[in-house]
Coordinates of C-alpha atoms in Angstrom, one line a residue:
Chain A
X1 CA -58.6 42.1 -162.4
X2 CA -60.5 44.9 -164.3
X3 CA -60.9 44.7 -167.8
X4 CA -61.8 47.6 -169.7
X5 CA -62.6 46.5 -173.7
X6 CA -63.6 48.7 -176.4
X7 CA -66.2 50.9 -174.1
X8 CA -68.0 53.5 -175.4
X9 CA -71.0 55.2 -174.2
X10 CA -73.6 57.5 -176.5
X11 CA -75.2 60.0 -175.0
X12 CA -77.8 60.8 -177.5
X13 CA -75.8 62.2 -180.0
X14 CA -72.9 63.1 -177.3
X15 CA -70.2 60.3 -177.3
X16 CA -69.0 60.5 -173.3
X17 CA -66.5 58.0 -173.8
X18 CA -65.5 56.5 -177.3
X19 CA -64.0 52.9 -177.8
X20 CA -62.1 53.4 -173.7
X21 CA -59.7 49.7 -173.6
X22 CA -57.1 49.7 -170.7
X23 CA -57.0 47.3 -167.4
X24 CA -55.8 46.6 -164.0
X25 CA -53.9 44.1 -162.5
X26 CA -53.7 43.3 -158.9
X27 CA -51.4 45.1 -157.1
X28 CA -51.7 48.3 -159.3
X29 CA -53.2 51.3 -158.6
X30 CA -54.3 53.4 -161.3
X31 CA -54.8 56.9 -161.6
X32 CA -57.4 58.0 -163.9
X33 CA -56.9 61.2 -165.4
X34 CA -58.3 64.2 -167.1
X35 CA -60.7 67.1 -167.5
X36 CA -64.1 67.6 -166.4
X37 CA -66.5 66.1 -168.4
X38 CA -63.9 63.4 -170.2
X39 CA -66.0 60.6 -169.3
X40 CA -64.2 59.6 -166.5
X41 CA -67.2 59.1 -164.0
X42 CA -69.2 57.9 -167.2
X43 CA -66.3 55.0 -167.6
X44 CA -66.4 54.2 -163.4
X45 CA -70.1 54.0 -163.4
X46 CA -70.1 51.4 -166.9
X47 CA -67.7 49.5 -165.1
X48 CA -69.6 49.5 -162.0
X49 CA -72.3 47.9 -163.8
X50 CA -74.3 51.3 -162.4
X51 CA -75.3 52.4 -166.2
X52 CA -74.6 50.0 -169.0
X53 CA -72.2 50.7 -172.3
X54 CA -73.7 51.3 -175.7
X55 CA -70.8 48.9 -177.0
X56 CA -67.8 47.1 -175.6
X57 CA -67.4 45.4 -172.7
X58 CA -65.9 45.5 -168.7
X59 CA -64.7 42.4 -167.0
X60 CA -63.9 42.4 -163.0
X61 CA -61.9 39.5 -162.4
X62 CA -62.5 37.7 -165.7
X63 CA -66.5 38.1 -165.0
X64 CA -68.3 40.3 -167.6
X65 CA -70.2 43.2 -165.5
X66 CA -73.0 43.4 -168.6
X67 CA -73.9 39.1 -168.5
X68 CA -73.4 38.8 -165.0
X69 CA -73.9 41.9 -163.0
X70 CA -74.7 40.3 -159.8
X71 CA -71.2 38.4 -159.3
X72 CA -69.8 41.2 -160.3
X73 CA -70.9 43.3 -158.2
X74 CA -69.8 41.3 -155.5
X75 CA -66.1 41.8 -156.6
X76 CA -66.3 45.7 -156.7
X77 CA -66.2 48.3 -153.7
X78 CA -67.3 51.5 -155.5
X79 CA -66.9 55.3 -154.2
X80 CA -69.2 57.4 -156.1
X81 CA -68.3 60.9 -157.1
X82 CA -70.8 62.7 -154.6
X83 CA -70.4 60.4 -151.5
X84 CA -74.0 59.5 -151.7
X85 CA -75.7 58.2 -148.2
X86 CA -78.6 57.6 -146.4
X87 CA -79.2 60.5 -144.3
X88 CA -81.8 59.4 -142.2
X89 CA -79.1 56.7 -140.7
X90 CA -76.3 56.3 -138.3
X91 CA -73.2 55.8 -139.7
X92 CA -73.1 52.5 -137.8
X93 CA -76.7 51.6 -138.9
X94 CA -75.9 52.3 -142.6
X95 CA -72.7 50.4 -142.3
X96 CA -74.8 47.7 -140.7
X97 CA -76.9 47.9 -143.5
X98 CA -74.5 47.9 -146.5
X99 CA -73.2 44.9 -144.9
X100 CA -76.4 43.1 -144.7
X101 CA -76.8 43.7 -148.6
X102 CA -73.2 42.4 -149.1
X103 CA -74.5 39.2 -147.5
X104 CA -72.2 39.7 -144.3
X105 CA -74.3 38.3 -140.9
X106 CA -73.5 37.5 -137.2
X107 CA -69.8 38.3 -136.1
X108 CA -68.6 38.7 -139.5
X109 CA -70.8 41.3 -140.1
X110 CA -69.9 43.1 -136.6
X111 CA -66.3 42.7 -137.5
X112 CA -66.2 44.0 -140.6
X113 CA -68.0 47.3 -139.7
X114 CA -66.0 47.3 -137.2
X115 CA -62.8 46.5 -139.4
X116 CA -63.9 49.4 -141.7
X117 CA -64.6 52.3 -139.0
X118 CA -61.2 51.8 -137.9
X119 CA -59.6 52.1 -141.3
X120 CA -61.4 55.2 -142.3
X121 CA -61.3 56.8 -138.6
X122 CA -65.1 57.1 -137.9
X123 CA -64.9 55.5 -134.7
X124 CA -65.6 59.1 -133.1
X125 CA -69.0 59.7 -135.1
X126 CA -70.3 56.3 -135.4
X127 CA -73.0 56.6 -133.8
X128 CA -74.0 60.0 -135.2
X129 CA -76.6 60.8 -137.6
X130 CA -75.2 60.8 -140.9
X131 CA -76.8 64.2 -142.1
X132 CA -75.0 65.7 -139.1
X133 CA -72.2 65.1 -140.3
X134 CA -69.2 67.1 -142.1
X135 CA -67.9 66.6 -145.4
X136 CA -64.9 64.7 -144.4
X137 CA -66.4 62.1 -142.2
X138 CA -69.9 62.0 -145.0
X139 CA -66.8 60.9 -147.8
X140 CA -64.8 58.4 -145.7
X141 CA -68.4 56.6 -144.4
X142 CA -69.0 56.1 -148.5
X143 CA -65.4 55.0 -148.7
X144 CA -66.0 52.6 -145.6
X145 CA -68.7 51.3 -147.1
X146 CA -66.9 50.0 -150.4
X147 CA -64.5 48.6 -148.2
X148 CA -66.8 46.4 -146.2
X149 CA -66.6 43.1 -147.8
X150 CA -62.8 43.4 -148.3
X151 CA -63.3 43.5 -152.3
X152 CA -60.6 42.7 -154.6
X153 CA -61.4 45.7 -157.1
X154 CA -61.9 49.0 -155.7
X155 CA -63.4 51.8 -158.0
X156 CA -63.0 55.7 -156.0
X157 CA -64.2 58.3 -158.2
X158 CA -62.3 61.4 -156.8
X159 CA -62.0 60.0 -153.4
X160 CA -60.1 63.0 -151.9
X161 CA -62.3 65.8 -153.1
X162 CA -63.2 67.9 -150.7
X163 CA -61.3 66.7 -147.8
X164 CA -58.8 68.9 -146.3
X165 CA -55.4 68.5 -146.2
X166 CA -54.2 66.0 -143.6
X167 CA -57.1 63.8 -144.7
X168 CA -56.1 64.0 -148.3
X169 CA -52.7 62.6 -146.9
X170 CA -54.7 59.6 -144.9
X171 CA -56.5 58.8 -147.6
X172 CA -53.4 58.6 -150.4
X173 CA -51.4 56.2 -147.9
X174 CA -55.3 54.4 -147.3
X175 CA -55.1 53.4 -151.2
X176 CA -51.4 53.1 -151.4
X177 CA -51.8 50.7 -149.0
X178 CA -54.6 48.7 -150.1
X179 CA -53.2 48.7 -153.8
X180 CA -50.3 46.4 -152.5
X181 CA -53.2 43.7 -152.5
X182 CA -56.0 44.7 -154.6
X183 CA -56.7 46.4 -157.9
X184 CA -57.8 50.0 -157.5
X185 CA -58.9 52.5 -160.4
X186 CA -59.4 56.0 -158.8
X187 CA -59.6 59.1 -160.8
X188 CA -58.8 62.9 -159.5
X189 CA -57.7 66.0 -160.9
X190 CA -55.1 66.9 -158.4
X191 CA -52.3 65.5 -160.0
X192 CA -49.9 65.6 -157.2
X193 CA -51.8 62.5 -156.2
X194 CA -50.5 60.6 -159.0
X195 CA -47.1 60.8 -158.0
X196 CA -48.0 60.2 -154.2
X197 CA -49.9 57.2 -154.6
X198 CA -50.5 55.7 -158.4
X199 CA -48.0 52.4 -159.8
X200 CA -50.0 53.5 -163.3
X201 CA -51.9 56.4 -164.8
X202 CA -53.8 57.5 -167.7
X203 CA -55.1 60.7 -169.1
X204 CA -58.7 60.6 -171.1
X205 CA -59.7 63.4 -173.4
X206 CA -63.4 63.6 -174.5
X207 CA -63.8 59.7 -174.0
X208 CA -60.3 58.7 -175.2
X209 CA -57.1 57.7 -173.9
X210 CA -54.3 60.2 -174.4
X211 CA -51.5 58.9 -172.7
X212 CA -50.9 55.7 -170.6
X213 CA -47.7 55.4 -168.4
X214 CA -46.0 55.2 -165.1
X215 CA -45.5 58.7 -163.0
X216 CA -42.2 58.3 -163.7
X217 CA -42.5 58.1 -167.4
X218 CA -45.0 60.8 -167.9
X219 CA -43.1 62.5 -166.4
X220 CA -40.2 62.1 -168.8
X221 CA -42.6 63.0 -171.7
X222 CA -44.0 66.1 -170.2
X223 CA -42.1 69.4 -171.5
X224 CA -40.3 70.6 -168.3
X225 CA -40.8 67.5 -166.6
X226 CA -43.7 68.6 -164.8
X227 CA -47.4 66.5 -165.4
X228 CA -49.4 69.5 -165.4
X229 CA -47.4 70.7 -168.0
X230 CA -48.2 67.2 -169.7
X231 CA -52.0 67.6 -168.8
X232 CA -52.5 70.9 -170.0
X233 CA -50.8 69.7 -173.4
X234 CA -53.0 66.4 -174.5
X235 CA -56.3 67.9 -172.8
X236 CA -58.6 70.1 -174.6
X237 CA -59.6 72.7 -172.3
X238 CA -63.6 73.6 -172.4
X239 CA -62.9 77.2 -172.4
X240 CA -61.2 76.3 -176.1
X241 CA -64.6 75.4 -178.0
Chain B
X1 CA -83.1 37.8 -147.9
X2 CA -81.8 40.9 -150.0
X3 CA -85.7 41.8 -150.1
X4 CA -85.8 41.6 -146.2
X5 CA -82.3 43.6 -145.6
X6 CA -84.2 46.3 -148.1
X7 CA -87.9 46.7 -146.6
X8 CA -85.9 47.0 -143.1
X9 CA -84.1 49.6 -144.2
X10 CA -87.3 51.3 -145.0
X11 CA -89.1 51.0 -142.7
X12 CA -86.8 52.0 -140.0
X13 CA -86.0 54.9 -142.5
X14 CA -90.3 55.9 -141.8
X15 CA -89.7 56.0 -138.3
X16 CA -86.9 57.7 -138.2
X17 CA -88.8 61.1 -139.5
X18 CA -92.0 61.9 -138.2
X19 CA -93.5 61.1 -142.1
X20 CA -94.9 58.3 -140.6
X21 CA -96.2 58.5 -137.3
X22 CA -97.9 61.7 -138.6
X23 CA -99.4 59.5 -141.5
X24 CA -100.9 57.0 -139.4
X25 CA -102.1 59.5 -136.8
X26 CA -103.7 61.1 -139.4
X27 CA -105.3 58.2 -140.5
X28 CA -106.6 56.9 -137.9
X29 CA -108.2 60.1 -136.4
X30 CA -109.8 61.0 -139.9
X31 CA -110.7 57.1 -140.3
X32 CA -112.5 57.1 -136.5
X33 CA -113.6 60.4 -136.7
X34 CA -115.5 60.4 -139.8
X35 CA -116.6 57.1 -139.1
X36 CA -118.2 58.5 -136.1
X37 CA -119.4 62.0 -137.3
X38 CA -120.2 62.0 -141.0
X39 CA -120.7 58.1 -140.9
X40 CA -123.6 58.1 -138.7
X41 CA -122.1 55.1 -136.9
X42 CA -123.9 55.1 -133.7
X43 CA -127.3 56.4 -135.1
X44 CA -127.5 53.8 -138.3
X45 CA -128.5 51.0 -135.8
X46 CA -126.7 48.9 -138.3
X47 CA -123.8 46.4 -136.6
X48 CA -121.9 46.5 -140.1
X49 CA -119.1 49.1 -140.9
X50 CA -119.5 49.3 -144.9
X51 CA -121.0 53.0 -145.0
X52 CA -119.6 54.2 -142.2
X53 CA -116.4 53.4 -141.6
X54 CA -114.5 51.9 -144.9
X55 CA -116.6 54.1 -147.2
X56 CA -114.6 57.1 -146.3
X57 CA -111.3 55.1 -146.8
X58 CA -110.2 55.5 -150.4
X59 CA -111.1 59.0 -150.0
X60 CA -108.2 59.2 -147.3
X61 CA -105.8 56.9 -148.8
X62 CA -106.0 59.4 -152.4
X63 CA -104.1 61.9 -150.3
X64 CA -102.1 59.4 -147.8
X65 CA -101.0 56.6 -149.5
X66 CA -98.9 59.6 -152.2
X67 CA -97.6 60.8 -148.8
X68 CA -96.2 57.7 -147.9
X69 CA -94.4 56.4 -151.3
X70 CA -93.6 59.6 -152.5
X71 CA -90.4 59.7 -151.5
X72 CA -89.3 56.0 -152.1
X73 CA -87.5 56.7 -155.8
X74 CA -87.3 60.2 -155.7
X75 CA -85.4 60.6 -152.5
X76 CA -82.7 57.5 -154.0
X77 CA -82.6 60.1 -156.9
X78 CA -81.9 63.2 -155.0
X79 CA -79.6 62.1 -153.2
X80 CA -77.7 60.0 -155.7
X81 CA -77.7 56.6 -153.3
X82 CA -79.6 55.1 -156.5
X83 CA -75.6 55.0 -157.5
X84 CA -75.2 52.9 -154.7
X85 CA -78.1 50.8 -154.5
X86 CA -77.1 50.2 -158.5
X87 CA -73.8 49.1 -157.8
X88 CA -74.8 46.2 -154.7
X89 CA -75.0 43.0 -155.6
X90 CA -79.2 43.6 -155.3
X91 CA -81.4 43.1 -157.9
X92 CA -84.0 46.3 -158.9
X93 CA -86.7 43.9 -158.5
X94 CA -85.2 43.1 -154.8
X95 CA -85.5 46.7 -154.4
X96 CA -88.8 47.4 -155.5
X97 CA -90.2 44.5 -153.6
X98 CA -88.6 45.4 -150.5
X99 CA -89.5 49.6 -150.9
X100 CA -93.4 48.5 -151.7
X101 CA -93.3 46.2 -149.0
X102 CA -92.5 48.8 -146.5
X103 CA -94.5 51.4 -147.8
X104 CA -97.4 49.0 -147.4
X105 CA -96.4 47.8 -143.9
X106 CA -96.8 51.9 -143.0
X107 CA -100.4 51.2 -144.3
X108 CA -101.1 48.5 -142.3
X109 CA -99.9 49.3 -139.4
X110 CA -102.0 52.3 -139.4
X111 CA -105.4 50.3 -140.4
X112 CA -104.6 47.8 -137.6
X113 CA -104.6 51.0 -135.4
X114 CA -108.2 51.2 -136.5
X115 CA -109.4 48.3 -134.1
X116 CA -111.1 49.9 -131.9
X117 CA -114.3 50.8 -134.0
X118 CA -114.2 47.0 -134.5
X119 CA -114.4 46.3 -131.0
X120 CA -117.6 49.2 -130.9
X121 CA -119.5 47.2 -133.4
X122 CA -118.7 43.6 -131.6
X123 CA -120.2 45.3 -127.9
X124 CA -123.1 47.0 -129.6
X125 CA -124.0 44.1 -131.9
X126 CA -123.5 41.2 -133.9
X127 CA -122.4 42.5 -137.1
X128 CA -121.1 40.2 -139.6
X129 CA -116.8 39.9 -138.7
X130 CA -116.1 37.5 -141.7
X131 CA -117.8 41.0 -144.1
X132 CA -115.6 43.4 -142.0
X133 CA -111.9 41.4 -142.5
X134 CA -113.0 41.2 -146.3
X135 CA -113.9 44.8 -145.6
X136 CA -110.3 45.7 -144.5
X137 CA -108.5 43.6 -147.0
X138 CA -110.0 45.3 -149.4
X139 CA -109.4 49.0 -148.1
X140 CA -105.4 47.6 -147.4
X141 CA -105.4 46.3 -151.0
X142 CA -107.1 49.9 -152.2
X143 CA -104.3 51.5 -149.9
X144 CA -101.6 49.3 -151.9
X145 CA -102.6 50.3 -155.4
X146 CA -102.7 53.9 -154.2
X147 CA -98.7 52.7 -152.7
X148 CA -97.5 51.1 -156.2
X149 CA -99.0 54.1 -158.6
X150 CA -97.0 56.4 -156.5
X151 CA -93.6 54.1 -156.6
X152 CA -94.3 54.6 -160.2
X153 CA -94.4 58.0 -160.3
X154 CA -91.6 58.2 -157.9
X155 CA -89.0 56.8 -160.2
X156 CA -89.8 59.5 -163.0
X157 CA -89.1 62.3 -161.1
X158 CA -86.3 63.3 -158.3
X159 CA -88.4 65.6 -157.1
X160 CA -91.5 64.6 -154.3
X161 CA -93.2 67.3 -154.3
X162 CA -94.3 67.0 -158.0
X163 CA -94.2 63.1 -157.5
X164 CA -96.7 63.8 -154.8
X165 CA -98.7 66.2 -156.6
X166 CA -98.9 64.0 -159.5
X167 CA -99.8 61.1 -157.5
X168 CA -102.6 62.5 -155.4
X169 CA -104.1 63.5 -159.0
X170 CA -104.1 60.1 -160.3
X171 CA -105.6 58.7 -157.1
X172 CA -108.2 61.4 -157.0
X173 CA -109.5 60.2 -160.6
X174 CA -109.4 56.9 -159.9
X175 CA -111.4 57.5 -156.6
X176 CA -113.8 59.5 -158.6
X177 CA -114.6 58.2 -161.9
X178 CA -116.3 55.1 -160.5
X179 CA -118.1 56.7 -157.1
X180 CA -121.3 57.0 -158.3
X181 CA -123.0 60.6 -158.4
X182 CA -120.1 61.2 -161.0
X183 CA -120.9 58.2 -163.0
X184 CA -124.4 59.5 -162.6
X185 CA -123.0 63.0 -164.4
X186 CA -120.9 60.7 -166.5
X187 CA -124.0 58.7 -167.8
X188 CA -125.7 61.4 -169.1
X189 CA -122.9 63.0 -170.9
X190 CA -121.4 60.2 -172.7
X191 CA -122.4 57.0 -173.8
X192 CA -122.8 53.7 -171.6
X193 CA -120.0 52.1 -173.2
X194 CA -117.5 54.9 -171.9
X195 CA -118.5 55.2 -168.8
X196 CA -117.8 51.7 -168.5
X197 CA -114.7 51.8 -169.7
X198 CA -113.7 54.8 -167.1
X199 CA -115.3 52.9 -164.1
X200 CA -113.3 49.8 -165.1
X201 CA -110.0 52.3 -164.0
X202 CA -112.0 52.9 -160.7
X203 CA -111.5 51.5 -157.5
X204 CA -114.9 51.2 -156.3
X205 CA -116.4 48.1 -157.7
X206 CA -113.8 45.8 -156.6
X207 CA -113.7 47.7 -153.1
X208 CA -117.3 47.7 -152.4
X209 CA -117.8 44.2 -153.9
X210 CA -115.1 43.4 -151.1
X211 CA -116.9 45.4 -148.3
X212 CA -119.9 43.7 -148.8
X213 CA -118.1 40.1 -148.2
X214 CA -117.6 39.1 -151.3
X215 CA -114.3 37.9 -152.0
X216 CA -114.7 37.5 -155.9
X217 CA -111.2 36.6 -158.4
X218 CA -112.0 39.4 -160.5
X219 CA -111.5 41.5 -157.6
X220 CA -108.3 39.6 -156.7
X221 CA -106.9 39.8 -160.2
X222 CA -107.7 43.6 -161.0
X223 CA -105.4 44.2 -157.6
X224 CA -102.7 42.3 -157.9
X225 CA -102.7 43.0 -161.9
X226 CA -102.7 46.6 -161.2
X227 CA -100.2 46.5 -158.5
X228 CA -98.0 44.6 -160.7
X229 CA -98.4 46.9 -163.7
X230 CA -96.9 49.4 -161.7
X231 CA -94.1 47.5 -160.2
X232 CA -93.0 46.2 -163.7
X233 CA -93.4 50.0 -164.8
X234 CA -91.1 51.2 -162.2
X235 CA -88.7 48.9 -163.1
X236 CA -89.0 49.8 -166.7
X237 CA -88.2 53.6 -165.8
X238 CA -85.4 53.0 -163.3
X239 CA -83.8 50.6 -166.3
X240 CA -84.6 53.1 -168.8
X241 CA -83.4 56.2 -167.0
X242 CA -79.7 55.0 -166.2
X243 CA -79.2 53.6 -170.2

């Protein structure tokens, strides 16, 4: 479902991520490891089709994002790091509006808004302005808005920062759940998360992959079985220059 | 279709602040008023409204039309949703289309508010109606070039006040190297060949020519050539700026 080949992404002379291959299948969700500034936004936003790679190449569902951006996109329900949205809009209206661009009209439109306020609990703001609202509710209207049009790849880039506890939980079973029929590639720090909702995960290091496994098998590897232990073992820290 | 979804978006996004009901109140109270005052309307005896209604019109638009598209890129860049509008299955052209569009319905909908020195002239006189449409096409398509430089500017910088600023200074030359007491100046500074070559980046010739009735394709192609340019560049930046 998402095919990551040989991606690398120059910076000027700053390599972000440096010859990145790994991929998803349906029905796996994969947790995307590693330190600030490894490249791991760099990597979402390439296979987004957002920015494109210096060389190599992503596929979502067997279509190359580079050749054919536009049915690409289609595939793909992205979560950007920030949460961006419209402030100016409702949380309906920008719903509305996402839809629209997706191509979604009349009832299917309706439902599907519909579909995704109920999934990501917005049905008490809805019709609130979006800059009035707090950070939890701003980062599950972004997340409702990649799940719109009921996509079979779903990119979150850290799609439980800054919520608070109980929604953190909510939003862990969301893409456990969804990963049972889709092909999800999220990426976090918390690493608790891994074992709570991930089939698969990967830890990046300054643009390169530095171990590849099931929770239960990095586990094994890490030195008193514990993944931060692992983490802080194959990651550079940027206090170390 | 993806165009349409777009200039909705922005449109409704205008009316949702106050940017642009204070824009076309603006407009239309400076546009009337000097029209009326400095313009001389009611004591030129002449049923036309080339001097004194659309001559003070690109003088306005150097400072509104800025306000207007200032924050179509820059705001998308501020607040990161260029992420999101680059991951949709849209095209940037759909999306520059579609932002121009709107930006340039604010415009007209604020000239259109303008009607009723057009109804003055008809009950005084008899002026010439076919001069005063060409008259307004041209001050819309003056209004639009004024819209697409800005768009330009907007997708450089993430920050509209020096998108703005920036914007209102390129206007501001291109109102003033062709009006003609600083061609005048011009003309005795440098040589003719110059000076024609800075008028050529002027407004005025192809928006008098219009006011006077005259709908030439020279006109028509500096426009729409212009506007273009600018589109095309604005795509070129936004392109450049995520690689």
């Amino acid at each position: 479902m998402i095919e990551v080949l040989n991606l690398s992404k120059h910076f000027g002379s700053k390599i972000a991520v440096n010859d990145l291959s790994f991929t998803v299948q349906k029905g796996e969700v994969l947790g995307f490891l590693g330190p600030n500034g490894a490249g791991k936004s760099t990597t979402m936003r390439m296979v987004t089709g957002f920015i494109p790679p210096s060389s190599g190449e992503a596929k979502i569902c067997g279509i190359s994002i580079t050749n054919n951006p536009t049915e690409a996109k289609k595939k793909i329900g992205y979560l950007p790091e920030s949460a961006p949205l419209y402030n100016d809009m409702t949380v309906v209206g920008f719903l509305k509006f996402c839809a629209e661009i997706r191509k979604l009209s009349g009832s299917a439109k309706k439902d599907a808004v519909e579909r995704a306020i109920e999934t990501c609990f917005l049905g008490s703001v809805a019709n609130q302005s979006i800059d009035t609202l707090s950070k939890g509710y701003r980062h599950r209207t972004c997340l409702a808005q990649a799940l719109l049009h009921d996509p079979e790849v779903l990119i979150l880039d850290e799609p439980t920062d800054g919520l608070d506890p109980n929604q953190k939980y909510e939003v862990r079973q969301l893409i456990k759940r969804l990963g049972e029929t889709k092909a999800i590639l999220f990426s976090t720090h918390i690493l608790e998360e891994v074992e709570a909702s991930c089939t698969r995960a990967i830890i990046v290091d300054s643009g390169r992959v530095v171990e590849d496994g099931t929770p239960a098998e990095l586990i094994a590897k890490a030195p008193h079985g514990s993944l931060t232990e692992l983490f802080r073992k194959v990651t550079t820290s940027d206090t170390t220059a | 279709m993806t165009i349409l979804t777009i200039f909705r978006r922005e449109l409704k996004s205008y009316f949702a602040q106050p940017t642009a009901y204070a824009i076309i109140a603006i407009f239309v109270l400076l546009s009337l008023g000097f029209g009326f005052t400095f313009g001389d309307f009611m004591n030129v005896g002449d049923a036309s409204l080339q001097f004194s209604f659309f001559f003070w019109h690109p003088w306005l638009y150097m400072l509104l039309a800025p306000a207007i598209a200032m924050k179509l890129w820059s705001d998308e860049q501020r607040n990161g949703t260029i992420e999101l509008l680059g991951t949709f299955p849209v095209s940037t052209w759909a999306a520059i289309v579609g932002k121009f569009l709107a930006a340039a319905a604010v415009s007209l909908i604020a000239l259109v508010l303008t009607f009723p020195i057009v109804i003055t002239v008809n009950y005084l006189g008899e002026p010439d109606n076919g001069a005063i449409i060409a008259g307004y096409i041209g001050s819309f398509l003056v209004c639009c070039t004024f819209i697409a430089i800005t768009m330009l500017v907007s997708a450089c910088t993430r920050d509209q006040v020096v998108c703005l600023i920036v914007s209102v200074a390129i206007c501001t030359l291109m109102v003033l190297c062709g009006y003609d007491p600083v061609t005048r100046e011009l003309a005795k500074a440098t040589s003719l060949g110059t000076v024609e070559a800075i008028v050529a980046f002027s407004v005025w010739d192809h928006f008098t020519s219009l006011n006077r009735g005259l709908l030439r394709l020279q006109d028509a192609v500096w426009f729409t050539g212009f506007i273009s340019l600018c589109l095309v560049g604005t795509s070129t930046i936004l392109s450049a700026k995520r690689a």
